[in-house]
Coordinates of C-alpha atoms in Angstrom, one line a residue:
M820 CA 28.7 2.9 61.7
A821 CA 30.6 -0.3 61.8
S822 CA 31.8 -1.5 58.4
P823 CA 29.7 -4.4 57.2
A824 CA 31.0 -7.5 55.5
S825 CA 32.0 -7.1 51.8
K826 CA 31.6 -10.7 50.7
P827 CA 30.3 -10.8 47.0
S828 CA 26.9 -12.2 46.4
S829 CA 24.9 -13.4 43.4
H830 CA 21.8 -11.6 44.7
A831 CA 21.0 -8.2 43.5
L832 CA 18.6 -5.4 44.4
N833 CA 17.0 -3.0 41.9
G834 CA 18.3 -4.9 38.9
K835 CA 22.1 -5.3 39.5
A836 CA 25.1 -3.9 41.3
M837 CA 24.5 -0.1 41.0
S838 CA 26.1 1.0 37.8
P839 CA 26.7 4.7 37.1
H840 CA 23.6 5.1 34.8
T841 CA 21.3 3.5 37.3
S842 CA 22.7 4.9 40.6
A843 CA 21.5 8.3 39.7
S844 CA 18.2 7.1 41.1
L845 CA 19.8 6.6 44.5
A846 CA 19.6 10.2 45.6
P847 CA 18.1 11.3 49.0
S848 CA 14.7 12.7 49.4
T849 CA 14.1 16.1 51.0
A850 CA 14.9 16.0 54.7
T851 CA 13.4 18.0 57.6
S852 CA 15.6 20.5 59.4
P853 CA 17.9 19.0 62.1
S854 CA 16.4 21.4 64.6
A855 CA 13.0 19.7 64.2
S856 CA 13.9 17.3 67.0
S857 CA 15.5 18.1 70.4
S858 CA 16.7 14.5 70.9
N859 CA 18.2 11.7 68.9
R860 CA 15.0 9.7 68.7
P861 CA 13.7 9.0 65.1
V862 CA 11.0 11.4 64.2
P863 CA 8.4 10.0 61.7
R864 CA 7.4 12.2 58.8
K865 CA 4.0 12.0 57.4
S866 CA 3.6 10.8 53.8
S867 CA 1.2 12.6 51.5
A868 CA 1.1 9.7 49.0
E869 CA -1.5 7.0 48.6
R870 CA 0.5 4.3 50.3
S871 CA 1.8 5.0 53.8
I872 CA 5.6 4.7 54.0
N873 CA 7.5 5.7 57.1
H874 CA 9.9 8.5 56.4
T875 CA 12.2 8.9 59.4
R876 CA 15.1 11.4 60.3
M877 CA 18.1 10.2 62.3
A878 CA 20.7 12.5 63.8
T879 CA 23.6 10.1 63.1
D880 CA 24.3 7.2 60.7
E881 CA 25.2 4.9 63.6
E882 CA 21.6 4.8 64.8
I883 CA 20.4 2.7 61.9
Q884 CA 22.4 -0.2 63.3
K885 CA 20.2 -0.2 66.4
E886 CA 17.4 -1.3 64.1
Y887 CA 19.2 -3.4 61.4
T888 CA 22.1 -5.7 61.3
Y889 CA 24.1 -5.5 58.1
D890 CA 25.1 -8.7 56.2
V891 CA 26.8 -8.6 52.8
I892 CA 27.1 -6.1 49.9
I893 CA 24.8 -7.2 47.1
G894 CA 25.2 -4.1 44.9
E895 CA 27.4 -1.1 44.5
G896 CA 27.5 2.1 42.4
S897 CA 29.0 5.5 42.2
F898 CA 26.5 7.0 44.7
G899 CA 26.5 4.2 47.3
K900 CA 26.0 0.5 48.1
V901 CA 23.2 -2.0 48.6
Y902 CA 23.3 -4.4 51.6
R903 CA 21.4 -7.4 52.7
A904 CA 20.3 -6.7 56.3
R905 CA 18.1 -8.1 59.0
H906 CA 15.6 -6.2 61.2
N907 CA 16.7 -6.6 64.8
T908 CA 13.2 -6.8 66.2
T909 CA 11.2 -8.7 63.6
G910 CA 14.0 -10.8 62.1
E911 CA 12.8 -9.8 58.6
T912 CA 15.5 -9.9 55.9
V913 CA 15.6 -6.7 53.7
A914 CA 17.8 -4.9 51.3
I915 CA 19.1 -1.5 52.3
K916 CA 20.1 1.1 49.6
E917 CA 22.6 3.4 51.1
I918 CA 23.1 6.7 49.2
V919 CA 25.7 9.3 49.9
K920 CA 24.1 12.7 49.4
E921 CA 27.3 14.5 48.5
K922 CA 28.1 12.1 45.7
A923 CA 24.6 12.1 44.4
G924 CA 24.4 15.9 44.0
S925 CA 21.4 18.0 43.4
S926 CA 20.3 16.1 40.3
G927 CA 20.5 12.8 42.1
I928 CA 18.5 14.1 45.0
R929 CA 15.7 15.2 42.6
Q930 CA 15.7 11.8 41.0
L931 CA 15.5 10.0 44.3
D932 CA 12.6 12.2 45.3
Q933 CA 10.8 11.1 42.2
E934 CA 11.6 7.5 42.8
V935 CA 10.3 7.6 46.4
S936 CA 7.2 9.4 45.2
I937 CA 6.5 6.6 42.7
F938 CA 7.1 3.9 45.2
K939 CA 4.5 5.5 47.4
K940 CA 1.9 5.3 44.6
V941 CA 2.4 1.7 43.5
D942 CA 1.4 -1.6 45.2
H943 CA 1.6 -4.6 42.9
K944 CA 2.7 -8.2 43.4
N945 CA 5.2 -7.9 40.5
I946 CA 6.7 -4.5 41.6
I947 CA 9.4 -4.3 44.2
K948 CA 8.2 -2.6 47.5
L949 CA 9.7 0.2 49.4
N950 CA 9.1 -0.4 53.1
E951 CA 10.7 2.6 54.8
V952 CA 12.9 5.7 54.2
I953 CA 15.5 6.7 56.8
E954 CA 17.6 9.9 56.5
S955 CA 20.7 11.2 58.2
P956 CA 22.5 14.5 57.5
K957 CA 25.0 12.6 55.2
K958 CA 23.1 9.6 53.8
T959 CA 19.7 8.4 52.8
Y960 CA 18.6 4.7 53.3
L961 CA 15.9 3.0 51.4
I962 CA 14.6 -0.1 53.1
M963 CA 13.5 -2.4 50.3
E964 CA 12.0 -5.8 49.7
L965 CA 14.8 -8.3 49.2
C966 CA 14.8 -10.5 46.2
E967 CA 16.9 -13.6 46.7
G968 CA 16.9 -14.8 43.1
G969 CA 19.0 -12.1 41.5
D970 CA 17.9 -10.7 38.2
L971 CA 17.0 -11.9 34.7
A972 CA 20.4 -11.0 33.3
Q973 CA 22.1 -13.3 35.8
L974 CA 19.6 -16.1 35.1
L975 CA 20.3 -15.9 31.4
Q976 CA 24.0 -16.0 32.0
K977 CA 23.4 -19.4 33.7
R978 CA 20.8 -20.8 31.3
S979 CA 21.8 -19.2 28.0
H980 CA 18.1 -18.8 27.2
L981 CA 14.7 -19.7 28.6
T982 CA 12.1 -22.1 27.3
E983 CA 9.0 -20.6 25.7
A984 CA 6.9 -21.7 28.7
D985 CA 9.2 -19.9 31.2
T986 CA 9.3 -16.9 28.9
K987 CA 5.5 -16.7 28.8
V988 CA 5.4 -16.7 32.6
V989 CA 7.9 -13.9 32.8
M990 CA 6.3 -11.8 30.1
K991 CA 2.8 -12.2 31.5
S992 CA 3.9 -10.9 34.9
L993 CA 5.9 -8.1 33.3
A994 CA 3.0 -7.0 31.1
E995 CA 0.7 -7.0 34.1
A996 CA 3.1 -4.8 36.1
I997 CA 3.6 -2.4 33.2
K998 CA -0.1 -2.2 32.6
Y999 CA -0.6 -1.3 36.3
I1000 CA 2.0 1.5 36.4
H1001 CA 0.7 2.9 33.1
Q1002 CA -2.8 3.1 34.7
Q1003 CA -1.1 5.1 37.5
G1004 CA 0.3 7.6 34.9
I1005 CA 3.9 6.3 35.3
L1006 CA 6.5 5.7 32.6
H1007 CA 9.3 3.4 33.7
R1008 CA 11.7 4.4 30.9
D1009 CA 14.5 2.0 31.9
L1010 CA 13.0 -1.5 31.6
K1011 CA 15.8 -4.1 31.0
L1012 CA 16.9 -7.5 32.2
E1013 CA 19.0 -6.1 35.1
N1014 CA 15.9 -4.3 36.5
I1015 CA 13.7 -7.4 36.5
L1016 CA 14.4 -9.1 39.8
L1017 CA 13.5 -12.7 40.9
S1018 CA 11.9 -13.3 44.3
E1019 CA 13.6 -16.6 44.7
V1020 CA 16.1 -18.7 42.8
P1021 CA 13.9 -20.6 40.3
D1022 CA 13.9 -24.4 40.1
K1023 CA 11.5 -27.2 39.5
N1024 CA 9.7 -26.5 42.7
N1025 CA 9.9 -22.7 42.5
P1026 CA 8.6 -21.1 39.2
I1027 CA 10.0 -17.8 38.1
Q1028 CA 8.5 -14.9 40.1
I1029 CA 9.6 -11.4 38.9
K1030 CA 9.6 -8.0 40.5
V1031 CA 10.1 -4.8 38.5
S1032 CA 12.5 -2.4 40.2
D1033 CA 14.6 0.8 39.8
F1034 CA 12.2 3.7 39.1
G1035 CA 15.1 6.2 39.1
L1036 CA 14.5 7.3 35.5
S1037 CA 10.8 7.0 35.7
T1038 CA 8.4 9.9 35.3
Q1039 CA 4.7 10.6 35.9
L1040 CA 2.2 11.9 33.4
N1041 CA -0.9 13.7 34.6
N1042 CA -3.0 12.5 31.6
N1043 CA -2.6 11.2 28.1
S1044 CA -2.7 14.6 26.4
F1045 CA -0.1 15.6 23.9
E1046 CA 1.2 18.3 26.2
N1047 CA 2.3 15.8 28.7
M1048 CA 4.2 13.5 26.3
K1049 CA 7.9 13.4 27.1
E1050 CA 10.9 14.5 25.1
E1051 CA 13.7 13.7 27.5
Y1052 CA 16.3 11.3 26.0
C1053 CA 17.0 8.7 28.7
G1054 CA 17.3 5.0 29.4
T1055 CA 19.6 2.2 28.3
P1056 CA 20.3 2.4 24.5
V1057 CA 19.8 -1.2 23.6
Y1058 CA 16.3 -1.1 25.0
M1059 CA 15.2 2.3 23.8
A1060 CA 12.3 2.7 21.4
P1061 CA 12.8 4.5 18.1
E1062 CA 10.7 7.4 19.2
M1063 CA 12.8 8.1 22.2
N1064 CA 14.7 10.8 20.3
S1065 CA 11.5 12.8 19.8
T1066 CA 8.1 12.9 21.5
Y1067 CA 7.0 9.7 23.2
S1068 CA 4.7 8.2 25.8
Y1069 CA 3.8 4.9 27.4
L1070 CA 4.6 2.7 24.4
V1071 CA 8.4 3.1 24.9
D1072 CA 8.0 0.6 27.8
V1073 CA 6.2 -1.8 25.5
W1074 CA 9.1 -1.7 23.0
A1075 CA 11.5 -2.5 25.9
M1076 CA 9.3 -5.4 26.8
G1077 CA 9.8 -6.7 23.3
I1078 CA 13.6 -6.5 23.5
I1079 CA 13.5 -8.3 26.9
M1080 CA 11.3 -11.1 25.4
Y1081 CA 13.7 -11.4 22.4
Y1082 CA 16.6 -11.8 24.8
L1083 CA 14.8 -14.4 26.9
L1084 CA 14.2 -16.7 23.9
T1085 CA 17.7 -16.4 22.5
E1086 CA 21.3 -16.6 23.7
Y1087 CA 22.5 -13.9 26.1
P1088 CA 24.4 -11.5 26.2
K1089 CA 23.6 -9.6 23.0
D1090 CA 25.6 -6.8 21.4
N1091 CA 24.2 -3.3 21.2
L1092 CA 23.5 -3.7 17.4
L1093 CA 20.4 -5.8 18.1
N1094 CA 18.1 -2.9 18.7
E1095 CA 19.3 -1.0 15.6
S1096 CA 18.8 -4.1 13.5
I1097 CA 15.3 -4.5 14.8
K1098 CA 14.5 -0.9 14.2
T1099 CA 15.6 -1.2 10.6
E1100 CA 14.5 -4.7 9.6
G1101 CA 12.1 -5.8 12.4
P1102 CA 12.7 -9.1 14.3
Q1103 CA 14.2 -11.6 11.9
F1104 CA 14.4 -14.7 14.1
R1105 CA 17.8 -15.8 12.7
E1106 CA 19.0 -17.6 15.9
P1107 CA 18.6 -21.4 15.9
Q1108 CA 16.4 -21.3 19.0
W1109 CA 13.6 -19.7 17.0
A1110 CA 12.9 -23.0 15.3
A1111 CA 11.3 -24.3 18.5
V1112 CA 9.3 -21.1 19.2
S1113 CA 5.6 -21.0 18.3
D1114 CA 4.2 -18.7 15.6
Q1115 CA 2.1 -17.0 18.2
A1116 CA 5.1 -15.9 20.1
K1117 CA 6.8 -14.6 16.9
D1118 CA 3.6 -12.8 16.0
L1119 CA 3.5 -11.0 19.4
L1120 CA 7.1 -9.9 19.0
R1121 CA 6.4 -8.5 15.5
E1122 CA 3.6 -6.4 17.0
I1123 CA 5.5 -5.2 20.0
L1124 CA 8.6 -4.4 18.0
T1125 CA 6.7 -2.2 15.5
Q1126 CA 8.6 0.9 14.7
D1127 CA 5.6 3.1 14.5
P1128 CA 4.2 3.5 18.0
A1129 CA 0.7 4.3 16.5
H1130 CA 0.5 0.6 15.5
R1131 CA 2.2 -0.8 18.6
P1132 CA -0.1 -2.6 21.1
S1133 CA -0.5 -1.2 24.6
S1134 CA 0.5 -3.3 27.6
G1135 CA -3.1 -4.3 28.0
E1136 CA -3.4 -5.4 24.4
V1137 CA -0.3 -7.4 24.8
L1138 CA -2.0 -9.4 27.6
N1139 CA -5.0 -10.0 25.2
H1140 CA -2.7 -11.6 22.6
E1141 CA -3.4 -15.2 21.5
W1142 CA 0.0 -16.3 22.9
F1143 CA -1.3 -15.7 26.4
T1144 CA -5.0 -16.4 26.0
G1145 CA -4.9 -19.3 23.6
K1146 CA -7.6 -17.7 21.4
K1147 CA -7.9 -15.0 18.8
R1148 CA -8.2 -11.5 20.2
E1149 CA -11.6 -10.0 20.2
H1150 CA -10.3 -6.4 20.5
P1151 CA -7.0 -6.0 18.6
N1152 CA -5.1 -2.7 18.3
V1153 CA -7.6 0.0 17.5
L1154 CA -5.6 1.7 14.8
K1155 CA -4.9 -1.6 13.1
L1156 CA -8.7 -2.4 13.3
M1157 CA -9.5 1.0 11.8
K1158 CA -7.0 0.4 9.0
E1159 CA -8.5 -3.0 8.1
F1160 CA -12.0 -1.6 8.2
R1161 CA -10.9 1.2 5.9
Q1162 CA -9.4 -1.3 3.5
E1163 CA -12.6 -3.3 3.4
Q1164 CA -14.6 -0.2 2.7
E1165 CA -12.3 0.8 -0.2
E1166 CA -12.5 -2.7 -1.6
E1167 CA -16.4 -2.6 -1.5
R1168 CA -16.5 0.8 -3.1
S1169 CA -14.1 -0.3 -5.8
A1170 CA -16.2 -3.4 -6.5
K1171 CA -19.4 -1.4 -6.7
T1172 CA -17.7 1.1 -9.1
D1173 CA -16.6 -1.7 -11.4
D1174 CA -20.1 -3.2 -11.4
N1175 CA -21.7 0.2 -12.2
M1176 CA -19.2 0.8 -15.0
N1177 CA -19.8 -2.6 -16.5
S1178 CA -23.5 -2.1 -16.3
A1179 CA -23.3 1.3 -18.0
I1180 CA -20.9 0.0 -20.7
N1181 CA -23.2 -2.9 -21.4
G1182 CA -26.2 -0.7 -21.5
V1183 CA -24.6 1.7 -24.0
A1184 CA -23.4 -1.1 -26.1
E1185 CA -26.9 -2.6 -26.3
L1186 CA -28.4 0.7 -27.3
Q1187 CA -25.8 1.4 -29.9
A1188 CA -26.0 -2.1 -31.3
G1189 CA -29.8 -1.8 -31.5
D1190 CA -29.6 1.6 -33.2
S1191 CA -27.0 0.3 -35.7
S1192 CA -29.2 -2.7 -36.5
V1193 CA -32.3 -0.6 -37.1
E1194 CA -30.4 2.1 -39.1
S1195 CA -28.7 -0.5 -41.4
S1196 CA -32.0 -2.2 -42.1
S1197 CA -34.4 0.7 -42.4
G1198 CA -32.4 3.3 -44.4
T1199 CA -33.8 6.9 -44.9
T1200 CA -37.3 7.8 -46.2
N1201 CA -37.8 10.3 -48.9
G1202 CA -40.8 12.6 -49.5
T1203 CA -42.8 9.9 -51.3
G1204 CA -42.8 7.6 -48.4
K1205 CA -40.2 5.4 -49.9
K1206 CA -36.9 4.6 -48.2
E1207 CA -33.6 5.6 -49.6
V1208 CA -30.6 3.3 -49.2
R1209 CA -27.8 4.9 -47.2
K1210 CA -24.4 5.5 -48.8
G1211 CA -22.1 2.5 -48.6
S1212 CA -25.0 0.1 -47.9
G1213 CA -25.2 -1.2 -51.5
G1214 CA -27.2 1.5 -53.3
K1215 CA -26.1 2.5 -56.8
K1216 CA -26.2 5.9 -58.5
S1217 CA -28.1 6.3 -61.8
S1218 CA -26.6 8.2 -64.7
S1219 CA -28.3 11.3 -63.6
G1220 CA -26.6 11.2 -60.2
E1221 CA -29.7 10.2 -58.3
R1222 CA -29.9 7.1 -56.1
N1223 CA -32.2 4.1 -56.9
T1224 CA -34.9 3.6 -54.4
V1225 CA -36.3 0.4 -53.1
T1226 CA -39.8 -0.1 -52.1
P1227 CA -40.0 -2.3 -48.9
P1228 CA -42.4 -5.2 -49.0
S1229 CA -45.7 -4.7 -47.4
S1230 CA -45.8 -8.0 -45.6
S1231 CA -42.7 -7.5 -43.2
K1232 CA -40.6 -4.9 -41.4
P1233 CA -37.2 -4.1 -42.8
S1234 CA -35.5 -4.8 -39.5
Q1235 CA -37.0 -8.2 -39.3
R1236 CA -36.2 -9.0 -43.0
L1237 CA -32.5 -8.0 -42.7
K1238 CA -31.9 -9.3 -39.2
P1239 CA -30.0 -12.6 -39.1
S1240 CA -32.0 -15.5 -37.8
G1241 CA -31.6 -16.3 -34.1
V1242 CA -30.0 -13.0 -33.1
S1243 CA -31.8 -10.3 -31.2
V1244 CA -31.5 -6.6 -32.0
A1245 CA -30.1 -5.8 -28.5
N1246 CA -27.3 -8.3 -28.9
S1247 CA -26.5 -7.4 -32.5
P1248 CA -22.8 -6.5 -32.9
R1249 CA -22.1 -2.8 -33.2
I1250 CA -20.9 -1.6 -36.6
T1251 CA -17.7 0.4 -35.9
S1252 CA -16.0 0.5 -39.3
K1253 CA -16.2 3.8 -41.2
T1254 CA -15.3 2.2 -44.5
P1255 CA -18.1 0.0 -45.9
D1256 CA -17.4 -3.6 -46.7
K1257 CA -17.5 -4.1 -50.5
S1258 CA -18.7 -7.7 -50.3
S1259 CA -21.4 -6.6 -47.9
A1260 CA -22.4 -3.9 -50.3
I1261 CA -22.6 -6.3 -53.2
R1262 CA -24.7 -8.7 -51.2
Q1263 CA -27.0 -5.9 -50.2
T1264 CA -27.4 -4.8 -53.8
N1265 CA -28.4 -8.3 -54.9
V1266 CA -31.0 -8.5 -52.1
N1267 CA -32.4 -5.1 -53.1
S1268 CA -32.5 -6.2 -56.8
K1269 CA -34.4 -9.3 -56.0
S1270 CA -36.7 -7.4 -53.7
S1271 CA -37.5 -5.0 -56.5
V1272 CA -38.2 -7.7 -59.0
S1273 CA -40.4 -9.5 -56.5
N1274 CA -42.2 -6.4 -55.7
S1275 CA -42.7 -5.6 -59.4
N1276 CA -44.2 -9.0 -60.1
S1277 CA -46.4 -9.0 -57.1
N1278 CA -47.5 -5.4 -57.6
P1279 CA -48.1 -4.3 -61.3
S1280 CA -49.2 -0.8 -60.3
A1281 CA -45.8 -0.2 -58.7
T1282 CA -44.1 -1.2 -62.0
K1283 CA -46.3 1.3 -64.0
T1284 CA -45.5 4.0 -61.5
N1285 CA -41.7 3.4 -61.9
K1286 CA -42.0 3.6 -65.7
T1287 CA -44.0 6.8 -65.5
T1288 CA -41.4 8.4 -63.1
T1289 CA -38.6 7.4 -65.6
Q1290 CA -40.4 9.0 -68.5
Q1291 CA -41.0 12.2 -66.5
Q1292 CA -37.3 12.4 -65.7
K1293 CA -36.4 12.0 -69.4
V1294 CA -38.8 14.8 -70.4
K1295 CA -37.4 17.1 -67.8
K1296 CA -33.9 16.4 -69.0
K1297 CA -34.8 17.3 -72.6

């Protein structure tokens, strides 16, 4: 094959010039046996995937030049090169990934098989398209959609950082693309600025249009069960989610989206310490550019860059954020919603418990206060129907050791006579002191004495009875 021009270009395919960690994806797919064709004419091979992509075998590498005219090299890696080229019949400009099978090795071949299989499954406006696969005994050629605008890393090198409006355009398209591949059961696992291509060079007349590329490290999950979650440590370290060193799933791509958004809004390039700092402290927004960034954008970044994947939003939930929609989300993260609901329930239960305890305490206090008031006023009855004054309540012992008794007036109840005016029994203060108050005892004695004198004057028979009782006691003593 004639050597194409090697003039450098600012345009890139599949993220950037093929670096060693990304060129592993440029491995050839399984080829049919050379004996399958008796002539040098291309033999189409049927594709079993959803989207039909021509997969053709050629006997020699020179034959590809009959269909395509090579232009300049737009990318280069350890396994091969990427060229801009033009189809000789249609005049369409394409990018051709050229992979040397011997350099790629068996592992590179397996990865390219996976990449081609994924390209056959996807068809989205924000995902790079694979048009055709051509194989020779020594090389594999991927005929790809050409993006003339380079990649996001190159754009940031020119602009330092993007405005919030431009960042929103990029992130909305990126979230839509990632949501789509996740619905297809695909994890990208290597999202980064270099793998986000631009359809055209953006300017005032051409807004930013992105294309997600490079599925070399991607993998496919059959379903969302735990058994299908991955444990392979791979990707670009500065974009890797905290859980990548253990079991992980789709949310590793969401974390990488957060790192990309952080870069877009701040100066580029960044050192590799950014990701570790965010994992430890969360996004801190220390750069001066953050002063002009809205609170909604910062809130979205905090959610995306949540260390615990259980509380990280999915790609679909990212699109439902207020930053994109302009209104509060109706359906936030499910686990976060459950946590808030659980907190509300606990607060309600705690409030009810406090109310019940207060009611019970107040009820007991009322009962005890009422009992104390009645007991302090009524005393204890003896066998003659009279009431004996309790110890410590003002009663005095006689010389014989017996207590003096007081006959209650017949016109009123003891509780009513002793109760202070204007205070109900239920609200009377509870007597908690074990030692009787001397002054209280003296006052009680005076009241009892006056009551006895009053009763004696009003009831002469009661006086005679008392005298008779005293005489009986003296006779017994003798």
